[in-house]
Short mmCIF file of C-alpha atoms in Angstrom, two decimals:
data_model
loop_
_atom_site.label_atom_id
_atom_site.label_comp_id
_atom_site.label_asym_id
_atom_site.label_seq_id
_atom_site.Cartn_x
_atom_site.Cartn_y
_atom_site.Cartn_z
CA MET A 1 -17.95 -13.29 12.42
CA HIS A 2 -17.96 -17.08 12.35
CA GLU A 3 -14.79 -17.29 14.41
CA LEU A 4 -16.84 -18.03 17.54
CA MET A 5 -18.10 -21.28 16.04
CA ILE A 6 -14.65 -22.06 14.70
CA THR A 7 -13.11 -21.48 18.10
CA GLU A 8 -15.61 -23.82 19.72
CA SER A 9 -14.73 -26.40 17.10
CA ILE A 10 -11.00 -26.04 17.83
CA LEU A 11 -11.68 -26.50 21.54
CA GLU A 12 -13.79 -29.59 20.95
CA ILE A 13 -11.08 -31.25 18.83
CA ALA A 14 -8.31 -30.37 21.28
CA LEU A 15 -10.22 -31.62 24.34
CA ARG A 16 -11.05 -34.88 22.58
CA HIS A 17 -7.42 -35.59 21.72
CA ALA A 18 -6.25 -34.62 25.21
CA ARG A 19 -8.83 -36.91 26.79
CA ASP A 20 -7.80 -39.80 24.52
CA ALA A 21 -4.21 -39.30 25.61
CA GLY A 22 -5.20 -39.15 29.28
CA ALA A 23 -3.83 -35.64 29.61
CA GLU A 24 -5.02 -33.31 32.34
CA LYS A 25 -4.10 -29.96 30.93
CA ILE A 26 -3.62 -28.52 27.46
CA THR A 27 -0.90 -25.87 27.40
CA ASP A 28 -0.44 -25.13 23.70
CA LEU A 29 -2.39 -25.48 20.45
CA TYR A 30 -0.75 -25.38 17.02
CA LEU A 31 -3.04 -24.20 14.24
CA VAL A 32 -2.32 -24.17 10.53
CA ILE A 33 -4.19 -21.54 8.55
CA GLY A 34 -3.85 -20.98 4.82
CA GLU A 35 -3.75 -17.44 3.51
CA LEU A 36 -6.89 -18.05 1.47
CA SER A 37 -8.94 -19.46 4.32
CA THR A 38 -10.50 -16.22 5.61
CA VAL A 39 -9.86 -16.83 9.31
CA VAL A 40 -8.69 -13.94 11.45
CA ASP A 41 -6.11 -14.89 14.09
CA GLU A 42 -6.98 -12.03 16.43
CA SER A 43 -10.63 -12.96 16.34
CA VAL A 44 -9.97 -16.60 17.23
CA GLN A 45 -7.65 -15.47 20.00
CA PHE A 46 -10.33 -13.08 21.27
CA TYR A 47 -12.96 -15.81 21.56
CA TRP A 48 -10.51 -18.41 22.84
CA ASP A 49 -10.18 -16.99 26.33
CA PHE A 50 -13.82 -17.28 27.25
CA VAL A 51 -14.61 -20.36 25.18
CA SER A 52 -11.85 -22.30 26.95
CA GLU A 53 -12.68 -21.00 30.42
CA GLY A 54 -13.26 -23.78 32.90
CA THR A 55 -11.99 -26.49 30.56
CA ALA A 56 -8.72 -28.43 30.48
CA ALA A 57 -7.55 -25.97 27.83
CA GLU A 58 -8.09 -22.84 29.90
CA GLY A 59 -5.17 -20.46 29.48
CA ALA A 60 -3.57 -22.51 26.70
CA LYS A 61 -1.51 -20.59 24.20
CA LEU A 62 -2.59 -20.51 20.55
CA HIS A 63 0.13 -20.71 17.92
CA PHE A 64 -0.82 -19.78 14.37
CA ARG A 65 1.18 -20.99 11.42
CA ARG A 66 0.18 -19.10 8.30
CA ILE A 67 0.62 -20.89 4.98
CA PRO A 68 1.13 -18.50 2.08
CA ALA A 69 -0.85 -19.03 -1.11
CA GLU A 70 1.32 -20.69 -3.74
CA LEU A 71 0.17 -21.07 -7.30
CA LEU A 72 1.39 -23.14 -10.21
CA CYS A 73 0.87 -22.11 -13.80
CA GLN A 74 -0.43 -25.01 -15.84
CA ALA A 75 0.79 -23.48 -19.09
CA CYS A 76 4.46 -22.76 -18.32
CA ARG A 77 4.82 -24.58 -14.95
CA HIS A 78 6.01 -21.39 -13.26
CA ALA A 79 5.42 -21.52 -9.49
CA TYR A 80 4.73 -18.24 -7.71
CA SER A 81 3.25 -16.67 -4.60
CA LEU A 82 -0.09 -14.93 -4.73
CA LYS A 83 0.15 -11.19 -5.22
CA GLU A 84 -2.63 -8.88 -6.35
CA ASP A 85 -3.29 -10.66 -9.63
CA LEU A 86 -3.88 -14.38 -9.90
CA THR A 87 -2.70 -14.77 -13.48
CA CYS A 88 0.80 -16.13 -14.12
CA PRO A 89 3.34 -13.27 -13.88
CA LYS A 90 5.56 -14.99 -16.44
CA CYS A 91 3.27 -16.02 -19.30
CA HIS A 92 0.02 -14.31 -18.17
CA SER A 93 -1.97 -17.52 -18.49
CA ASN A 94 -5.20 -17.86 -16.53
CA ASP A 95 -4.82 -21.58 -16.24
CA VAL A 96 -3.32 -21.72 -12.77
CA ARG A 97 -3.80 -24.06 -9.84
CA ILE A 98 -3.75 -23.19 -6.17
CA ILE A 99 -1.20 -25.47 -4.53
CA THR A 100 -1.25 -24.18 -0.96
CA GLY A 101 -3.20 -21.61 1.00
CA ARG A 102 -6.49 -23.36 1.75
CA GLU A 103 -5.34 -25.22 4.86
CA PHE A 104 -7.28 -24.93 8.09
CA SER A 105 -6.50 -27.51 10.70
CA LEU A 106 -5.30 -28.21 14.20
CA GLU A 107 -1.85 -29.69 13.75
CA ALA A 108 -0.89 -30.57 17.31
CA ILE A 109 -1.46 -29.85 20.95
CA GLU A 110 0.91 -29.80 23.87
CA VAL A 111 -0.33 -31.26 27.11
CA ASP A 112 0.77 -31.72 30.67
CA GLN A 113 0.67 -35.40 31.30
CA ALA A 114 -0.26 -36.64 34.73
CA VAL A 115 2.74 -38.74 35.69
CA PRO A 116 1.72 -41.99 37.37
CA GLU A 117 2.89 -42.11 40.98
CA THR A 118 5.05 -45.18 40.75
CA ARG A 119 6.81 -43.83 37.68
CA ALA A 120 7.29 -40.46 39.29
CA ALA A 121 8.80 -42.12 42.32
CA LYS A 122 11.13 -44.08 40.10
CA GLU A 123 12.24 -40.94 38.28
CA ASN A 124 12.94 -39.25 41.58
CA GLU A 125 15.01 -42.21 42.62
CA VAL A 126 17.07 -42.06 39.47
CA LEU A 127 17.54 -38.32 39.77
CA SER A 128 18.60 -38.46 43.42
CA MET B 1 5.68 -33.63 32.07
CA SER B 2 4.94 -31.88 28.79
CA GLN B 3 4.05 -33.89 25.74
CA ARG B 4 3.21 -33.00 22.17
CA ILE B 5 0.26 -34.80 20.60
CA THR B 6 -0.11 -34.80 16.84
CA VAL B 7 -3.69 -34.03 15.89
CA VAL B 8 -3.87 -33.02 12.20
CA GLU B 9 -7.63 -32.63 12.09
CA LYS B 10 -9.66 -30.29 9.92
CA ILE B 11 -11.29 -27.75 12.16
CA LEU B 12 -14.57 -27.82 10.29
CA GLY B 13 -14.60 -31.62 10.10
CA ALA B 14 -17.72 -31.95 12.26
CA ASN B 15 -19.69 -29.67 9.95
CA GLU B 16 -18.48 -31.59 6.94
CA ARG B 17 -19.62 -34.91 8.40
CA LEU B 18 -23.05 -33.46 9.13
CA ALA B 19 -23.22 -32.02 5.61
CA GLU B 20 -22.66 -35.55 4.35
CA THR B 21 -25.69 -36.68 6.38
CA ASN B 22 -27.80 -33.94 4.81
CA ARG B 23 -26.61 -34.97 1.36
CA LEU B 24 -27.66 -38.54 2.04
CA ALA B 25 -31.14 -37.43 3.16
CA LEU B 26 -31.55 -35.43 -0.05
CA ASP B 27 -30.30 -38.31 -2.20
CA GLN B 28 -32.66 -40.78 -0.58
CA ALA B 29 -35.62 -38.50 -1.21
CA GLY B 30 -34.52 -37.76 -4.79
CA VAL B 31 -34.07 -34.06 -4.11
CA PHE B 32 -31.54 -31.93 -5.98
CA GLY B 33 -30.08 -29.34 -3.60
CA LEU B 34 -28.71 -25.95 -4.64
CA ASN B 35 -26.80 -23.61 -2.34
CA LEU B 36 -27.08 -20.01 -3.56
CA MET B 37 -24.50 -17.59 -2.25
CA ALA B 38 -23.92 -13.91 -2.97
CA SER B 39 -23.33 -10.54 -1.40
CA PRO B 40 -26.42 -8.68 -0.14
CA GLY B 41 -28.33 -7.18 -3.05
CA ALA B 42 -26.84 -9.32 -5.82
CA GLY B 43 -30.26 -10.77 -6.58
CA LYS B 44 -30.50 -14.09 -4.76
CA THR B 45 -34.15 -13.73 -3.91
CA SER B 46 -35.04 -12.36 -7.35
CA LEU B 47 -33.30 -15.25 -9.07
CA ILE B 48 -35.12 -17.69 -6.79
CA GLU B 49 -38.49 -16.06 -7.53
CA HIS B 50 -37.93 -16.25 -11.28
CA THR B 51 -36.65 -19.80 -11.06
CA ILE B 52 -39.71 -20.89 -9.06
CA ARG B 53 -42.15 -19.15 -11.42
CA ARG B 54 -40.58 -20.78 -14.46
CA LEU B 55 -40.07 -24.29 -13.09
CA ALA B 56 -43.03 -24.69 -10.72
CA ASP B 57 -45.20 -26.39 -13.33
CA ARG B 58 -42.56 -29.10 -13.79
CA TYR B 59 -41.10 -29.55 -10.32
CA GLN B 60 -42.01 -29.33 -6.67
CA ILE B 61 -39.73 -26.68 -5.25
CA ALA B 62 -38.74 -25.86 -1.69
CA VAL B 63 -36.73 -22.90 -0.48
CA VAL B 64 -34.73 -22.65 2.72
CA ASP B 65 -33.94 -19.07 3.46
CA GLY B 66 -31.09 -17.98 5.67
CA ASP B 67 -31.18 -14.47 6.96
CA VAL B 68 -29.96 -12.65 9.99
CA ALA B 69 -33.55 -11.55 10.74
CA THR B 70 -37.03 -11.25 9.16
CA SER B 71 -38.90 -13.64 6.89
CA ILE B 72 -39.22 -11.29 3.91
CA ASP B 73 -37.28 -13.59 1.60
CA ALA B 74 -39.13 -16.75 2.57
CA ASP B 75 -42.43 -14.90 2.10
CA ARG B 76 -41.39 -13.92 -1.41
CA ALA B 77 -40.45 -17.53 -2.22
CA ALA B 78 -43.76 -18.79 -0.83
CA ALA B 79 -45.67 -16.18 -2.84
CA ALA B 80 -43.92 -17.43 -5.99
CA GLY B 81 -45.20 -20.94 -5.29
CA ALA B 82 -42.66 -22.88 -3.23
CA GLN B 83 -42.64 -24.52 0.18
CA ALA B 84 -40.54 -22.14 2.21
CA VAL B 85 -38.69 -22.39 5.50
CA GLN B 86 -37.02 -19.39 7.07
CA ILE B 87 -33.91 -19.76 9.18
CA ASN B 88 -33.04 -16.68 11.17
CA THR B 89 -29.40 -17.08 12.03
CA GLY B 90 -29.59 -14.48 14.78
CA GLY B 91 -26.43 -12.72 13.73
CA GLU B 92 -24.48 -15.62 12.28
CA CYS B 93 -22.96 -14.71 8.95
CA HIS B 94 -23.56 -18.00 7.17
CA LEU B 95 -25.66 -21.16 7.20
CA ASP B 96 -24.08 -24.36 8.39
CA ALA B 97 -25.00 -28.02 8.15
CA VAL B 98 -26.78 -28.04 11.54
CA MET B 99 -29.10 -25.21 10.49
CA LEU B 100 -29.91 -26.92 7.22
CA GLN B 101 -30.60 -30.20 9.00
CA GLU B 102 -33.16 -28.45 11.21
CA ALA B 103 -34.78 -26.86 8.17
CA LEU B 104 -34.94 -30.17 6.29
CA ALA B 105 -36.91 -31.65 9.18
CA GLN B 106 -39.66 -29.10 8.48
CA LEU B 107 -40.01 -30.12 4.84
CA ASP B 108 -41.74 -33.04 3.20
CA LEU B 109 -38.62 -34.15 1.31
CA PRO B 110 -40.05 -37.05 -0.74
CA SER B 111 -42.52 -34.67 -2.40
CA ILE B 112 -39.78 -32.23 -3.38
CA ASP B 113 -37.68 -32.26 -6.57
CA LEU B 114 -35.63 -29.11 -6.14
CA LEU B 115 -34.38 -27.57 -2.91
CA ILE B 116 -32.94 -24.07 -3.13
CA VAL B 117 -30.99 -22.86 -0.12
CA GLU B 118 -30.58 -19.12 0.01
CA ASN B 119 -27.50 -18.52 2.08
CA VAL B 120 -26.86 -15.38 4.13
CA GLY B 121 -25.73 -12.46 1.96
CA ASN B 122 -21.98 -12.53 2.46
CA LEU B 123 -18.99 -13.23 0.21
CA ILE B 124 -16.66 -14.66 2.82
CA CYS B 125 -18.08 -16.95 5.45
CA PRO B 126 -20.54 -19.20 3.59
CA ALA B 127 -17.65 -20.53 1.48
CA ASN B 128 -16.20 -22.28 4.52
CA PHE B 129 -19.30 -24.20 5.52
CA GLN B 130 -20.55 -27.11 3.48
CA LEU B 131 -24.28 -27.75 3.79
CA GLY B 132 -24.74 -31.02 1.96
CA THR B 133 -26.38 -29.54 -1.11
CA HIS B 134 -25.29 -30.94 -4.48
CA LYS B 135 -24.22 -27.76 -6.20
CA SER B 136 -23.06 -24.38 -4.97
CA VAL B 137 -23.85 -21.35 -7.07
CA LEU B 138 -22.45 -17.88 -6.66
CA ILE B 139 -24.42 -14.89 -7.91
CA ALA B 140 -22.27 -11.92 -8.83
CA SER B 141 -23.82 -8.76 -10.18
CA VAL B 142 -22.54 -6.00 -12.42
CA PRO B 143 -22.96 -3.09 -9.94
CA GLU B 144 -20.73 -4.87 -7.40
CA GLY B 145 -17.72 -4.28 -9.64
CA ASP B 146 -15.36 -6.39 -11.71
CA ASP B 147 -12.75 -6.84 -8.99
CA LYS B 148 -14.76 -9.20 -6.78
CA PRO B 149 -13.00 -12.44 -7.82
CA TYR B 150 -9.69 -10.88 -6.80
CA LYS B 151 -11.02 -9.71 -3.47
CA TYR B 152 -13.00 -12.80 -2.50
CA PRO B 153 -11.04 -15.72 -3.96
CA GLY B 154 -12.36 -18.23 -1.44
CA MET B 155 -15.91 -17.77 -2.62
CA TYR B 156 -15.08 -18.04 -6.32
CA GLN B 157 -12.98 -21.16 -5.84
CA GLY B 158 -15.54 -23.32 -4.18
CA VAL B 159 -18.57 -22.95 -6.45
CA ASP B 160 -19.90 -25.14 -9.28
CA ALA B 161 -21.57 -22.38 -11.28
CA LEU B 162 -21.55 -18.61 -11.48
CA VAL B 163 -24.49 -16.36 -12.30
CA ILE B 164 -23.62 -12.82 -13.39
CA ASN B 165 -26.80 -10.89 -12.69
CA LYS B 166 -27.94 -7.42 -13.78
CA ILE B 167 -26.12 -7.52 -17.13
CA ASP B 168 -28.73 -5.05 -18.40
CA LEU B 169 -26.88 -2.42 -16.32
CA GLN B 170 -23.57 -2.90 -18.13
CA PRO B 171 -23.96 0.19 -20.37
CA TYR B 172 -24.24 2.38 -17.28
CA ILE B 173 -21.51 0.93 -15.10
CA GLU B 174 -17.77 0.55 -15.55
CA PHE B 175 -17.46 -3.19 -15.45
CA ASP B 176 -14.63 -4.81 -17.41
CA MET B 177 -16.07 -8.23 -18.20
CA ASP B 178 -12.72 -9.55 -19.50
CA TYR B 179 -10.92 -8.56 -16.31
CA PHE B 180 -13.70 -10.12 -14.23
CA ARG B 181 -13.62 -13.35 -16.21
CA ARG B 182 -9.81 -13.60 -16.05
CA GLY B 183 -10.03 -13.59 -12.27
CA VAL B 184 -12.78 -16.20 -12.29
CA GLU B 185 -10.87 -18.42 -14.69
CA ALA B 186 -7.73 -18.32 -12.55
CA LEU B 187 -9.63 -19.31 -9.44
CA ASN B 188 -11.99 -21.82 -10.94
CA PRO B 189 -10.93 -22.96 -14.41
CA GLY B 190 -13.77 -23.85 -16.74
CA LEU B 191 -16.48 -22.67 -14.33
CA VAL B 192 -19.90 -22.69 -15.98
CA THR B 193 -21.20 -19.12 -16.12
CA PHE B 194 -24.64 -17.63 -16.72
CA PRO B 195 -24.71 -13.93 -17.55
CA LEU B 196 -28.34 -12.86 -17.13
CA SER B 197 -30.77 -10.25 -15.99
CA CYS B 198 -33.60 -11.15 -13.65
CA ARG B 199 -35.24 -7.86 -14.59
CA THR B 200 -35.32 -8.27 -18.37
CA GLY B 201 -35.22 -12.07 -18.47
CA GLN B 202 -32.19 -12.02 -20.76
CA GLY B 203 -30.05 -15.15 -20.34
CA MET B 204 -32.56 -16.89 -18.03
CA GLU B 205 -33.13 -19.83 -20.39
CA ASP B 206 -29.60 -21.20 -20.05
CA TRP B 207 -29.76 -20.98 -16.28
CA LEU B 208 -33.14 -22.74 -16.13
CA ALA B 209 -31.92 -25.44 -18.50
CA TRP B 210 -28.89 -26.10 -16.28
CA VAL B 211 -31.01 -26.33 -13.13
CA GLY B 212 -33.58 -28.53 -14.91
CA GLU B 213 -30.90 -30.89 -16.12
CA TRP B 214 -29.59 -31.46 -12.61
CA VAL B 215 -33.07 -31.91 -11.16
CA GLU B 216 -33.76 -34.60 -13.76
CA ARG B 217 -30.52 -36.39 -12.91
CA GLY B 218 -31.39 -36.35 -9.22
CA ARG B 219 -34.85 -37.85 -9.59
#
């Protein structure tokens, strides 16, 4: 249920970075979400369309990169992916550390840069 | 012209910065802040009531109560002898740092020793939102079942202490304590745990001693 707030937060970060870069339009957002970070892609996508409406990010495409949960057994150093049970499948130790799977960040955005007129003219010259 | 801009920013960064502000306000006033999280019905309000009754002669206690609607929980905390502020989240599934900041403004912080925040009953969302309290405590309860650590790893990972409530019901319910504890240990090695019963009072002393110790350190 908190995906609305999360989506607003994503928009705020993206708009800030686009503004800093002098970009006019955000076309793509690249999100990194760990398997253990309880965020539902579909729900973010659902809110995105009306949260972004009327902003520079309206209509931008969301890309989700899921990071699987990887664990490392502290007893036998066996590295494994999270299945049903958290305990080490090799030595059954409980002393395990979560290495990946908690990520939740905005990795990058893609923007349409307003090309300055003089530069655009120059490019046209070169191309023609 | 399309251009990729590297951002690499935590999505909940703004909340985390605000939580830091709350923490600072508590520190300056010498308040120890506890964030209590649990599923609905695990016994958050009961544990708070008992904690207030037992510690009220030693400490000034305030309770901030997060609930989707109603002020039943805050009323119970007030009846037990604490300053109480109710936050109705209006449908939100968790408290966040902004909501706590607004609640703190309604309290006389310098007069308070212990602040207990009762989060919204939910085992998923509150784990993602720092508030600025000093310690997070999860209350599990025997009737919920022994598989909860496996189903809600995020919640079990982020807490500083675990209360296992309603242990008086263990004879009547299939609850494999070893299986439960194995899951907890994998997610949060060495987590301090308080098996207790709010109803019978069994195990309450250890919990109260732990809370008291942290309040003393914060003063």
